Amino acid sequence: GNSVTQMEGPVTLSEEAFLTINCTYTATGYPSLFWYVQYPGEGLQLLLKATKADDKGSNKGFEATYRKETTSFHLEKGSVQVSDSAVYFCALKTSYDKVIFGPGTSLSVIP
Amino acid sequence: GAVVSQHPSWVICKSGTSVKIECRSLDFQATTMFWYRQFPKQSLMLMATSNEGSKATYEQGVEKDKFLINHASLTLSTLTVTSAHPEDSSFYICSARTTSGSPNEQFFGPGTRLTVL
């Protein structure tokens, strides 16, 4: 079946450090891939997305590339800020329009 | 654009009572809305898919008689937790899919935190 796996957190980084959150998926067909962010006490916000192989999604300094050969969609940011502290969810959308979320990775950025 | 609201944002109720949560697409029409449940420090689990004017489709293991979903218009879906019990305490999040523009994108509401005493 379809599933999403993320690196386990929590992840704690110092401000301006490089961030990578690994995400791999299992899916039939060609799913769309997403990263969502959830700030404390809030709902989900779409951070970035990619709809086909080799697409790169980017937003607010975050990037992720759809790698079909490795079934991965790793999230990266070159220099994190305290305001990036949140929970990050990798997700895929199937052809039936269902969004399947990974377990989430909690990120804490300390000054 | 593409804003989804939920009401209430939080609710506390007594065991045995029913609670209704509203999900509205404020500036677009949504033929399909989705209801998710999120336990503390866990991921979102899809509960049901709601299509305007028809019965909701529930995921396996979700009790349709307990979680009543109504999608009466293109901008409103409601989730009613009937005879709520403490184990129903959770964060409930809805999302809505546009009928135009970016049909493949779902927009999420801010969530409703339900606490059953």
Short mmCIF file of C-alpha atoms in Angstrom, two decimals:
data_model
loop_
_atom_site.label_atom_id
_atom_site.label_comp_id
_atom_site.label_asym_id
_atom_site.label_seq_id
_atom_site.Cartn_x
_atom_site.Cartn_y
_atom_site.Cartn_z
CA GLY A 1 0.00 0.00 0.00
CA ASN A 2 0.87 3.66 0.05
CA SER A 3 2.93 4.96 2.93
CA VAL A 4 5.34 7.69 3.96
CA THR A 5 8.35 7.31 6.23
CA GLN A 6 10.20 10.20 7.85
CA MET A 7 13.25 10.43 10.01
CA GLU A 8 12.34 10.36 13.64
CA GLY A 9 12.72 13.43 15.74
CA PRO A 10 12.88 15.49 17.64
CA VAL A 11 15.58 17.37 15.80
CA THR A 12 17.35 20.18 17.62
CA LEU A 13 19.56 22.58 15.70
CA SER A 14 21.32 25.82 16.41
CA GLU A 15 20.25 28.88 14.48
CA GLU A 16 21.84 29.10 11.01
CA ALA A 17 22.56 25.37 10.90
CA PHE A 18 21.79 23.26 7.84
CA LEU A 19 18.62 21.21 7.98
CA THR A 20 17.78 17.91 6.33
CA ILE A 21 14.68 15.92 7.12
CA ASN A 22 14.58 12.64 5.24
CA CYS A 23 11.38 11.37 3.66
CA THR A 24 10.80 8.24 1.63
CA TYR A 25 7.60 6.91 0.24
CA THR A 26 5.95 3.80 -1.11
CA ALA A 27 3.24 4.28 -3.68
CA THR A 28 1.73 2.83 -6.79
CA GLY A 29 1.69 5.06 -9.80
CA TYR A 30 3.00 8.59 -9.70
CA PRO A 31 1.90 10.41 -6.56
CA SER A 32 2.26 14.09 -5.86
CA LEU A 33 4.51 14.84 -2.90
CA PHE A 34 4.17 17.52 -0.27
CA TRP A 35 5.77 18.98 2.80
CA TYR A 36 3.42 20.52 5.35
CA VAL A 37 4.39 22.49 8.44
CA GLN A 38 2.45 22.71 11.68
CA TYR A 39 3.36 25.45 14.13
CA PRO A 40 2.47 24.93 17.80
CA GLY A 41 -1.29 24.94 18.35
CA GLU A 42 -2.08 25.56 14.70
CA GLY A 43 -3.30 23.62 11.70
CA LEU A 44 -1.28 22.52 8.72
CA GLN A 45 0.21 24.82 6.15
CA LEU A 46 1.48 23.67 2.81
CA LEU A 47 5.20 24.38 2.66
CA LEU A 48 6.05 23.07 -0.78
CA LYS A 49 5.08 20.43 -3.29
CA ALA A 50 6.25 18.54 -6.37
CA THR A 51 4.00 16.75 -8.80
CA LYS A 52 6.39 14.75 -10.95
CA ALA A 53 9.84 13.20 -10.93
CA ASP A 54 12.80 15.60 -10.74
CA ASP A 55 10.56 18.52 -9.82
CA LYS A 56 11.96 20.73 -7.10
CA GLY A 57 9.56 22.41 -4.71
CA SER A 58 10.77 25.46 -2.83
CA ASN A 59 9.39 28.02 -0.42
CA LYS A 60 10.74 30.23 2.37
CA GLY A 61 14.25 28.88 1.85
CA PHE A 62 13.13 25.24 2.06
CA GLU A 63 13.67 22.88 -0.86
CA ALA A 64 12.81 19.30 -1.73
CA THR A 65 13.37 17.35 -4.94
CA TYR A 66 11.11 14.52 -6.12
CA ARG A 67 13.47 11.58 -6.63
CA LYS A 68 11.63 8.71 -8.25
CA GLU A 69 14.66 6.43 -8.44
CA THR A 70 15.14 6.56 -4.68
CA THR A 71 11.46 7.24 -3.85
CA SER A 72 12.53 10.16 -1.71
CA PHE A 73 11.54 13.76 -1.08
CA HIS A 74 14.03 15.06 1.47
CA LEU A 75 13.46 18.53 2.94
CA GLU A 76 16.45 20.88 3.17
CA LYS A 77 17.17 24.39 4.31
CA GLY A 78 20.55 26.01 4.30
CA SER A 79 20.18 28.17 7.39
CA VAL A 80 17.39 27.60 9.88
CA GLN A 81 15.89 30.25 12.12
CA VAL A 82 14.19 30.04 15.49
CA SER A 83 10.91 30.76 13.73
CA ASP A 84 11.28 27.49 11.78
CA SER A 85 10.61 25.51 14.96
CA ALA A 86 7.58 23.39 14.13
CA VAL A 87 6.51 19.89 13.15
CA TYR A 88 7.12 18.98 9.52
CA PHE A 89 5.02 16.38 7.73
CA CYS A 90 5.93 14.70 4.49
CA ALA A 91 2.89 13.56 2.54
CA LEU A 92 1.81 12.02 -0.72
CA LYS A 93 -1.41 12.29 -2.61
CA THR A 94 -2.67 9.27 -4.45
CA SER A 95 -4.62 9.17 -7.66
CA TYR A 96 -7.75 8.78 -5.53
CA ASP A 97 -7.02 12.16 -4.00
CA LYS A 98 -6.25 10.83 -0.53
CA VAL A 99 -3.40 12.50 1.29
CA ILE A 100 -1.25 10.13 3.33
CA PHE A 101 0.95 11.73 5.93
CA GLY A 102 4.21 10.64 7.42
CA PRO A 103 4.57 10.57 11.22
CA GLY A 104 5.96 14.07 11.38
CA THR A 105 9.35 15.38 12.52
CA SER A 106 9.56 17.92 15.29
CA LEU A 107 12.20 20.60 14.78
CA SER A 108 13.47 22.88 17.51
CA VAL A 109 15.87 25.66 16.58
CA ILE A 110 17.75 27.25 19.46
CA PRO A 111 19.37 30.69 19.35
CA GLY B 1 -7.20 33.11 -1.21
CA ALA B 2 -8.11 29.47 -0.51
CA VAL B 3 -8.84 29.91 3.18
CA VAL B 4 -10.50 27.21 5.24
CA SER B 5 -11.93 27.98 8.65
CA GLN B 6 -13.10 25.74 11.44
CA HIS B 7 -15.45 26.49 14.30
CA PRO B 8 -15.04 26.19 17.14
CA SER B 9 -11.27 26.26 17.52
CA TRP B 10 -11.57 24.40 20.79
CA VAL B 11 -14.38 22.81 22.76
CA ILE B 12 -14.74 21.06 26.09
CA CYS B 13 -17.75 18.87 26.65
CA LYS B 14 -19.07 16.32 29.10
CA SER B 15 -19.01 12.62 28.36
CA GLY B 16 -22.17 11.50 26.59
CA THR B 17 -22.91 14.78 24.86
CA SER B 18 -22.61 15.51 21.15
CA VAL B 19 -20.36 18.10 19.58
CA LYS B 20 -20.60 19.65 16.12
CA ILE B 21 -17.55 21.02 14.31
CA GLU B 22 -17.91 23.20 11.23
CA CYS B 23 -15.52 23.44 8.32
CA ARG B 24 -15.97 26.27 5.84
CA SER B 25 -14.20 27.22 2.65
CA LEU B 26 -14.29 31.00 2.85
CA ASP B 27 -13.35 32.14 -0.63
CA PHE B 28 -13.79 29.14 -2.86
CA GLN B 29 -16.18 26.31 -3.53
CA ALA B 30 -15.22 22.85 -2.43
CA THR B 31 -16.98 19.81 -3.80
CA THR B 32 -14.85 17.60 -1.58
CA MET B 33 -13.81 18.04 2.02
CA PHE B 34 -11.75 15.71 4.16
CA TRP B 35 -11.78 15.14 7.90
CA TYR B 36 -8.64 14.14 9.77
CA ARG B 37 -7.89 13.27 13.34
CA GLN B 38 -4.59 13.95 15.04
CA PHE B 39 -3.58 12.48 18.37
CA PRO B 40 -0.97 14.32 20.45
CA LYS B 41 2.45 14.24 18.84
CA GLN B 42 1.20 11.95 16.10
CA SER B 43 0.40 12.28 12.45
CA LEU B 44 -2.94 12.99 10.84
CA MET B 45 -5.21 10.09 10.07
CA LEU B 46 -7.88 10.47 7.43
CA MET B 47 -11.30 9.75 8.89
CA ALA B 48 -13.61 10.37 5.97
CA THR B 49 -14.07 12.02 2.61
CA SER B 50 -17.09 14.24 2.26
CA ASN B 51 -18.65 15.08 -1.11
CA GLU B 52 -21.23 17.80 -1.42
CA GLY B 53 -24.73 16.40 -1.64
CA SER B 54 -23.80 12.78 -1.05
CA LYS B 55 -22.92 10.47 1.80
CA ALA B 56 -19.44 10.60 3.22
CA THR B 57 -16.97 7.80 2.61
CA TYR B 58 -15.40 6.59 5.84
CA GLU B 59 -11.99 5.04 6.25
CA GLN B 60 -11.71 1.57 7.66
CA GLY B 61 -12.13 1.51 11.41
CA VAL B 62 -13.98 4.82 11.65
CA GLU B 63 -17.48 4.50 13.09
CA LYS B 64 -19.84 6.35 10.79
CA ASP B 65 -22.62 6.36 13.38
CA LYS B 66 -20.33 8.03 15.87
CA PHE B 67 -18.76 10.56 13.55
CA LEU B 68 -21.60 12.03 11.51
CA ILE B 69 -20.54 14.05 8.50
CA ASN B 70 -22.78 16.37 6.54
CA HIS B 71 -21.69 18.28 3.45
CA ALA B 72 -24.80 20.23 2.60
CA SER B 73 -23.26 23.01 0.53
CA LEU B 74 -20.16 23.75 -1.51
CA THR B 75 -18.69 25.78 1.34
CA LEU B 76 -19.70 23.91 4.48
CA SER B 77 -19.10 20.48 5.95
CA THR B 78 -19.86 19.49 9.53
CA LEU B 79 -18.54 16.72 11.73
CA THR B 80 -20.67 15.71 14.69
CA VAL B 81 -19.12 13.57 17.38
CA THR B 82 -22.08 11.79 18.94
CA SER B 83 -22.12 10.57 22.53
CA ALA B 84 -18.56 11.74 23.00
CA HIS B 85 -16.25 9.93 25.40
CA PRO B 86 -12.80 10.84 26.72
CA GLU B 87 -11.12 8.66 24.09
CA ASP B 88 -12.63 10.93 21.42
CA SER B 89 -10.51 13.80 22.73
CA SER B 90 -8.30 14.82 19.85
CA PHE B 91 -7.41 17.50 17.33
CA TYR B 92 -9.77 17.39 14.37
CA ILE B 93 -8.64 18.99 11.13
CA CYS B 94 -10.58 19.43 7.92
CA SER B 95 -9.35 20.18 4.45
CA ALA B 96 -11.10 21.28 1.30
CA ARG B 97 -10.29 20.73 -2.32
CA THR B 98 -11.00 23.45 -4.83
CA THR B 99 -13.22 22.88 -7.83
CA SER B 100 -11.10 25.18 -10.00
CA GLY B 101 -7.61 26.59 -10.13
CA SER B 102 -5.43 24.01 -8.42
CA PRO B 103 -7.71 21.01 -8.23
CA ASN B 104 -4.97 18.78 -6.86
CA GLU B 105 -4.34 20.85 -3.76
CA GLN B 106 -6.09 20.55 -0.46
CA PHE B 107 -6.29 23.50 1.87
CA PHE B 108 -6.35 22.76 5.57
CA GLY B 109 -8.30 24.38 8.32
CA PRO B 110 -6.67 25.45 11.59
CA GLY B 111 -8.13 22.50 13.50
CA THR B 112 -10.51 22.04 16.40
CA ARG B 113 -9.28 20.71 19.71
CA LEU B 114 -11.91 18.57 21.41
CA THR B 115 -11.60 17.65 25.07
CA VAL B 116 -14.18 15.29 26.52
CA LEU B 117 -14.35 15.21 30.30
#
